[in-house]
CSV table of C-alpha atoms and ligand atoms in Angstrom, one decimal:
chain,number,residue,atom,x,y,z
Z,1,UNK,CA,-5.0,56.7,54.8
Z,2,UNK,CA,-7.4,55.6,52.2
Z,3,UNK,CA,-8.0,51.9,51.3
Z,4,UNK,CA,-5.7,51.9,48.2
Z,5,UNK,CA,-2.7,53.3,50.1
Z,6,UNK,CA,-3.2,50.7,52.8
Z,7,UNK,CA,-3.1,47.9,50.2
Z,8,UNK,CA,0.1,49.2,48.7
Z,9,UNK,CA,1.7,49.6,52.1
Z,10,UNK,CA,0.9,46.0,53.0
Z,11,UNK,CA,2.1,44.7,49.6
Z,12,UNK,CA,5.4,46.6,49.7
Z,13,UNK,CA,6.2,45.3,53.2
Z,14,UNK,CA,5.4,41.8,52.1
Z,15,UNK,CA,7.6,42.2,49.0
Z,16,UNK,CA,10.6,43.5,50.9
Z,17,UNK,CA,10.3,40.6,53.5
Z,18,UNK,CA,10.3,38.1,50.6
Z,19,UNK,CA,13.3,39.8,49.1
Z,20,UNK,CA,15.2,39.6,52.4
Z,21,UNK,CA,14.3,35.9,52.8
Z,22,UNK,CA,15.5,34.8,49.4
Z,23,UNK,CA,18.7,36.8,49.7
Z,24,UNK,CA,19.6,35.0,52.9
Z,25,UNK,CA,18.8,31.5,51.8
Z,26,UNK,CA,20.3,32.0,48.3
Z,27,UNK,CA,23.6,33.3,49.7
Z,28,UNK,CA,24.0,30.2,51.9
Z,29,UNK,CA,23.4,27.5,49.4
Z,30,UNK,CA,24.8,28.9,46.2
Z,31,UNK,CA,28.3,28.8,47.4
Z,32,UNK,CA,28.0,25.1,48.5
Z,33,UNK,CA,26.0,23.8,45.5
Z,34,UNK,CA,26.6,25.5,42.2
Z,35,UNK,CA,24.2,23.4,40.3
Z,36,UNK,CA,21.0,23.1,42.3
Z,37,UNK,CA,18.9,24.8,39.7
Z,38,UNK,CA,17.6,27.3,42.2
Z,39,UNK,CA,15.9,24.6,44.3
Z,40,UNK,CA,17.7,25.8,47.5
Z,41,UNK,CA,14.7,25.2,49.8
Z,42,UNK,CA,14.9,21.4,49.5
Z,43,UNK,CA,18.6,21.1,48.9
Z,44,UNK,CA,19.1,18.4,51.4
Z,45,UNK,CA,15.7,16.6,51.0
Z,46,UNK,CA,15.5,12.9,50.3
Z,47,UNK,CA,15.1,11.8,46.8
Z,48,UNK,CA,11.6,10.6,45.9
Z,49,UNK,CA,11.5,10.4,42.1
Z,50,UNK,CA,11.9,7.4,39.8
Z,51,UNK,CA,14.8,5.0,40.2
Z,52,UNK,CA,16.6,2.4,38.2
Z,53,UNK,CA,19.3,-0.2,38.7
Z,54,UNK,CA,23.0,-0.4,37.8
Z,55,UNK,CA,24.4,-3.9,37.4
Z,56,UNK,CA,27.4,-5.5,35.9
Z,57,UNK,CA,30.2,-8.0,36.0
Z,58,UNK,CA,33.8,-7.5,36.9
Z,59,UNK,CA,36.2,-9.4,34.7
Z,60,UNK,CA,39.9,-10.1,34.8
Z,61,UNK,CA,41.8,-10.2,31.5
Z,62,UNK,CA,44.8,-12.5,31.4
Z,63,UNK,CA,46.2,-14.7,34.2
Z,64,UNK,CA,45.6,-13.3,37.6
Z,65,UNK,CA,48.3,-13.5,40.3
Z,66,UNK,CA,48.0,-16.8,42.1
Z,67,UNK,CA,47.0,-16.7,45.7
Z,68,UNK,CA,49.9,-17.4,48.1
Z,69,UNK,CA,49.9,-19.5,51.2
Z,70,UNK,CA,50.2,-17.4,54.4
Z,71,UNK,CA,52.7,-18.2,57.1
Z,72,UNK,CA,50.6,-18.2,60.3
Z,73,UNK,CA,53.3,-19.7,62.6
Z,74,UNK,CA,53.3,-16.5,64.6
Z,75,UNK,CA,50.0,-17.6,66.1
Z,76,UNK,CA,49.4,-21.4,66.4
Z,77,UNK,CA,45.7,-20.9,67.0
Z,78,UNK,CA,45.4,-19.5,63.4
Z,79,UNK,CA,47.3,-22.4,61.9
Z,80,UNK,CA,45.0,-24.9,63.7
Z,81,UNK,CA,41.8,-23.3,62.4
Z,82,UNK,CA,43.1,-22.2,59.0
Z,83,UNK,CA,45.9,-24.6,58.0
Z,84,UNK,CA,45.8,-23.4,54.4
Z,85,UNK,CA,45.1,-19.7,54.7
Z,86,UNK,CA,45.7,-18.0,51.4
Z,87,UNK,CA,46.1,-14.4,50.3
Z,88,UNK,CA,42.8,-12.9,49.1
Z,89,UNK,CA,43.9,-9.6,47.4
Z,90,UNK,CA,42.9,-11.0,44.0
Z,91,UNK,CA,40.1,-13.6,44.0
Z,92,UNK,CA,39.4,-14.6,40.4
Z,93,UNK,CA,37.2,-17.5,39.3
Z,94,UNK,CA,36.5,-18.2,35.7
Z,95,UNK,CA,37.8,-14.8,34.8
Z,96,UNK,CA,35.5,-12.9,37.2
Z,97,UNK,CA,36.7,-10.8,40.1
Z,98,UNK,CA,35.2,-10.9,43.6
Z,99,UNK,CA,35.6,-8.1,46.2
Z,100,UNK,CA,35.4,-5.1,43.8
Z,101,UNK,CA,33.8,-2.1,45.5
Z,102,UNK,CA,31.5,-0.4,42.9
Z,103,UNK,CA,29.9,3.0,43.8
Z,104,UNK,CA,28.5,6.2,42.4
Z,105,UNK,CA,31.1,8.8,42.8
Z,106,UNK,CA,29.2,11.8,41.5
Z,107,UNK,CA,26.6,12.7,39.0
Z,108,UNK,CA,23.5,14.6,38.1
Z,109,UNK,CA,19.9,13.5,38.8
Z,110,UNK,CA,17.3,14.1,36.2
Z,111,UNK,CA,16.1,17.7,36.8
Z,112,UNK,CA,19.6,19.0,37.4
Z,113,UNK,CA,20.5,18.5,41.0
Z,114,UNK,CA,23.7,16.7,42.0
Z,115,UNK,CA,23.4,13.3,43.7
Z,116,UNK,CA,25.3,14.7,46.6
Z,117,UNK,CA,22.6,17.4,47.2
Z,118,UNK,CA,20.1,14.8,48.5
Z,119,UNK,CA,20.0,13.4,52.0
Z,120,UNK,CA,19.9,9.7,52.6
Z,121,UNK,CA,18.6,7.9,55.7
Z,122,UNK,CA,21.3,5.9,57.5
Z,123,UNK,CA,20.1,2.3,57.8
Z,124,UNK,CA,19.4,1.1,61.3
Z,125,UNK,CA,20.8,-2.3,60.3
Z,126,UNK,CA,24.4,-3.2,61.2
Z,127,UNK,CA,27.0,-4.4,58.9
Z,128,UNK,CA,29.1,-7.3,60.2
Z,129,UNK,CA,32.8,-7.7,60.0
Z,130,UNK,CA,33.9,-11.0,61.4
Z,131,UNK,CA,37.4,-12.3,62.3
Z,132,UNK,CA,37.3,-15.9,61.6
Z,133,UNK,CA,40.3,-18.2,61.1
Z,134,UNK,CA,42.5,-15.2,61.4
Z,135,UNK,CA,40.9,-13.8,58.3
Z,136,UNK,CA,38.4,-10.9,57.8
Z,137,UNK,CA,35.0,-11.8,56.4
Z,138,UNK,CA,34.0,-10.0,54.2
Z,139,UNK,CA,37.2,-8.8,52.7
Z,140,UNK,CA,35.6,-5.7,51.2
Z,141,UNK,CA,32.4,-4.1,52.6
Z,142,UNK,CA,30.5,-0.8,52.4
Z,143,UNK,CA,28.6,1.2,55.0
Z,144,UNK,CA,26.9,4.5,55.1
Z,145,UNK,CA,28.2,7.4,57.2
Z,146,UNK,CA,27.2,6.8,60.8
Z,147,UNK,CA,25.9,3.3,60.1
Z,148,UNK,CA,26.9,0.7,62.7
Z,149,UNK,CA,29.7,-1.7,61.9
Z,150,UNK,CA,29.6,-4.8,64.2
Z,151,UNK,CA,33.0,-6.4,64.6
Z,152,UNK,CA,33.0,-9.9,65.9
Z,153,UNK,CA,35.8,-12.3,66.9
Z,154,UNK,CA,35.0,-15.9,66.1
Z,155,UNK,CA,38.5,-17.1,66.9
Z,156,UNK,CA,40.0,-18.6,70.1
Z,157,UNK,CA,42.7,-16.0,69.9
Z,158,UNK,CA,43.0,-12.2,70.4
Z,159,UNK,CA,42.7,-9.8,67.5
Z,160,UNK,CA,43.4,-6.1,67.3
Z,161,UNK,CA,41.2,-4.4,64.7
Z,162,UNK,CA,42.9,-1.3,63.3
Z,163,UNK,CA,41.3,0.7,60.5
Z,164,UNK,CA,43.7,3.3,59.1
Z,165,UNK,CA,41.6,6.1,57.7
Z,166,UNK,CA,42.8,9.4,56.2
Z,167,UNK,CA,39.6,11.4,56.9
Z,168,UNK,CA,38.0,9.6,59.8
Z,169,UNK,CA,39.4,9.1,63.3
Z,170,UNK,CA,42.1,6.4,63.6
Z,171,UNK,CA,41.7,4.0,66.6
Z,172,UNK,CA,42.7,0.4,67.1
Z,173,UNK,CA,41.0,-1.8,69.5
Z,174,UNK,CA,41.9,-5.2,71.1
Z,175,UNK,CA,39.3,-7.9,71.0
Z,176,UNK,CA,40.1,-10.9,73.1
Z,177,UNK,CA,38.6,-14.3,72.3
Z,178,UNK,CA,35.1,-14.5,73.7
Z,179,UNK,CA,34.9,-10.7,74.0
Z,180,UNK,CA,31.6,-9.1,72.9
Z,181,UNK,CA,31.2,-7.4,69.5
Z,182,UNK,CA,32.8,-4.0,69.0
Z,183,UNK,CA,30.5,-1.4,67.5
Z,184,UNK,CA,32.1,1.2,65.3
Z,185,UNK,CA,30.8,3.9,62.9
Z,186,UNK,CA,32.6,6.3,60.6
Z,187,UNK,CA,31.4,9.9,60.6
Z,188,UNK,CA,32.9,11.0,57.2
Z,189,UNK,CA,32.7,9.6,53.7
Z,190,UNK,CA,35.9,7.8,52.7
Z,191,UNK,CA,36.6,5.2,50.0
Z,192,UNK,CA,38.2,3.0,51.1
Z,193,UNK,CA,39.5,2.6,54.6
Z,194,UNK,CA,42.2,-0.1,54.9
Z,195,UNK,CA,41.8,-2.3,58.0
Z,196,UNK,CA,44.6,-4.3,59.5
Z,197,UNK,CA,45.1,-6.4,62.6
Z,198,UNK,CA,48.0,-5.5,64.9
Z,199,UNK,CA,48.2,-9.1,66.0
Z,200,UNK,CA,48.3,-10.8,62.6
Z,201,UNK,CA,50.0,-8.7,59.9
Z,202,UNK,CA,48.5,-10.7,57.0
Z,203,UNK,CA,44.9,-9.8,58.0
Z,204,UNK,CA,43.4,-7.1,55.7
Z,205,UNK,CA,40.0,-5.7,54.9
Z,206,UNK,CA,38.7,-2.6,53.2
Z,207,UNK,CA,35.7,-0.5,54.2
Z,208,UNK,CA,34.0,2.0,51.9
Z,209,UNK,CA,32.0,4.7,53.7
Z,210,UNK,CA,29.5,6.8,51.7
Z,211,UNK,CA,26.8,9.4,52.3
Z,212,UNK,CA,24.4,7.4,50.1
Z,213,UNK,CA,23.6,3.7,49.8
Z,214,UNK,CA,24.5,3.5,46.1
Z,215,UNK,CA,27.3,1.0,46.3
Z,216,UNK,CA,27.9,-2.7,46.0
Z,217,UNK,CA,30.6,-5.3,46.2
Z,218,UNK,CA,31.1,-7.9,43.5
Z,219,UNK,CA,30.4,-11.5,44.5
Z,220,UNK,CA,32.4,-14.6,43.7
Z,221,UNK,CA,30.8,-14.6,40.2
Z,222,UNK,CA,32.0,-11.0,39.7
Z,223,UNK,CA,28.5,-9.7,39.6
Z,224,UNK,CA,27.2,-6.6,41.4
Z,225,UNK,CA,24.0,-4.7,41.6
Z,226,UNK,CA,23.1,-1.2,42.8
Z,227,UNK,CA,19.4,-0.7,43.3
Z,228,UNK,CA,17.3,2.4,43.9
Z,229,UNK,CA,19.5,4.7,41.8
Z,230,UNK,CA,17.7,8.0,41.0
Z,231,UNK,CA,17.2,8.4,37.2
Z,232,UNK,CA,20.2,10.5,36.0
Z,233,UNK,CA,23.8,10.4,34.7
Z,234,UNK,CA,26.6,9.2,36.9
Z,235,UNK,CA,30.3,8.5,37.2
Z,236,UNK,CA,30.5,5.0,38.5
Z,237,UNK,CA,33.8,3.8,40.0
Z,238,UNK,CA,35.0,0.2,40.4
Z,239,UNK,CA,37.9,-0.2,42.9
Z,240,UNK,CA,39.7,-3.4,43.7
Z,241,UNK,CA,42.7,-4.2,45.8
Z,242,UNK,CA,46.0,-4.3,44.0
Z,243,UNK,CA,49.3,-2.3,44.0
Z,244,UNK,CA,50.0,0.3,46.6
Z,245,UNK,CA,46.5,1.9,46.6
Z,246,UNK,CA,44.4,-0.4,44.7
Z,247,UNK,CA,43.2,-0.2,41.1
Z,248,UNK,CA,40.3,2.0,39.9
Z,249,UNK,CA,38.2,2.1,36.8
Z,250,UNK,CA,35.6,4.7,36.0
Z,251,UNK,CA,32.6,4.7,33.7
Z,252,UNK,CA,29.8,7.1,32.8
Z,253,UNK,CA,26.4,5.5,33.3
Z,254,UNK,CA,22.9,6.8,32.4
Z,255,UNK,CA,20.1,5.4,34.5
Z,256,UNK,CA,16.5,5.8,33.3
Z,257,UNK,CA,13.3,5.4,35.3
Z,258,UNK,CA,12.7,1.7,36.1
Z,259,UNK,CA,15.6,1.0,33.7
Z,260,UNK,CA,18.6,-1.3,34.2
Z,261,UNK,CA,21.9,0.2,33.2
Z,262,UNK,CA,24.9,-2.1,32.5
Z,263,UNK,CA,28.3,-1.3,33.8
Z,264,UNK,CA,30.8,-4.1,33.1
Z,265,UNK,CA,34.4,-3.4,34.2
Z,266,UNK,CA,37.6,-5.2,33.4
Z,267,UNK,CA,40.9,-5.4,35.3
Z,268,UNK,CA,44.1,-7.1,34.4
Z,269,UNK,CA,46.4,-7.1,31.5
Z,270,UNK,CA,44.2,-6.2,28.6
Z,271,UNK,CA,41.6,-4.1,30.3
Z,272,UNK,CA,39.1,-2.5,28.0
Z,273,UNK,CA,36.9,-0.4,30.2
Z,274,UNK,CA,39.7,1.9,31.4
Z,275,UNK,CA,39.9,5.5,30.2
Z,276,UNK,CA,43.6,5.3,30.4
Z,277,UNK,CA,45.5,3.4,27.6
Z,278,UNK,CA,46.7,0.0,28.6
Z,279,UNK,CA,50.4,-0.6,28.3
Z,280,UNK,CA,50.0,-4.3,27.8
Z,281,UNK,CA,48.2,-4.9,24.6
Z,282,UNK,CA,48.6,-8.6,24.5
Z,283,UNK,CA,45.4,-10.6,24.1
Z,284,UNK,CA,44.3,-12.8,26.9
Z,285,UNK,CA,45.4,-16.2,25.5
Z,286,UNK,CA,45.5,-18.1,28.7
Z,287,UNK,CA,42.5,-19.0,30.8
Z,288,UNK,CA,42.9,-18.3,34.5
Z,289,UNK,CA,44.4,-21.3,36.3
Z,290,UNK,CA,43.8,-21.8,40.0
Z,291,UNK,CA,47.1,-23.0,41.4
Z,292,UNK,CA,47.8,-24.6,44.8
C,1,CU,CU1,44.0,-10.8,64.1
């Protein structure tokens, strides 16, 4: 074998190995991600490029339904601690809505990869859900998949926390007064999981579980902010409690490097940010009035 033949032999072996390798990895990822732009090797890598922020305010057009007083006579301990417990499905102050869960549903990061193609580190910090005055605090919260949720009982009575997921495992758990915190985690993405208490039928909370940390809940001023969003174009969803399964609004938002994108949503009678036509076209003539 002369020197030239040897070189060709080595080259052709190397080339066929390369071809084999790319055929295997290509076949595995192309079915799962149709739009990875051929970057299959780092398909589940963390994002490390430029980021921006999405922020906005959730408004309510028209007169919101007034909170109703909850009858807590079934458990005297609840009445002693919370004599004026009110429903909190619609908390509107000065026309701004609290407890709206805002999150990135899907989208494409600059460069062409889908947001779902990146991996995100689960925070080691816990998110707390407290039962206080026979009421869940917070009413709406978000966690990442496998992030610890710490459930505490601050009441002198027994609660029974009962998330009712569709995709995650359903399990209810009794927590007596003075019992240590219960730790829970959800293994699958699910927006949102309703939570009830088997002891107190009025108690309600909602948990959004996502594979990424790109979510937020509107405060009492209706404001929310999602930081660390990779530059790209996204479908942002705002969900709030109401009706049988809640109300949802969507918006397309473009985030630039170090930029701040606005995403204001409106609920209520004359909503403007909805993609669906509103049936009620009356202008919001009345200012929201807090009754009771
Ligand atoms: Cu309870």
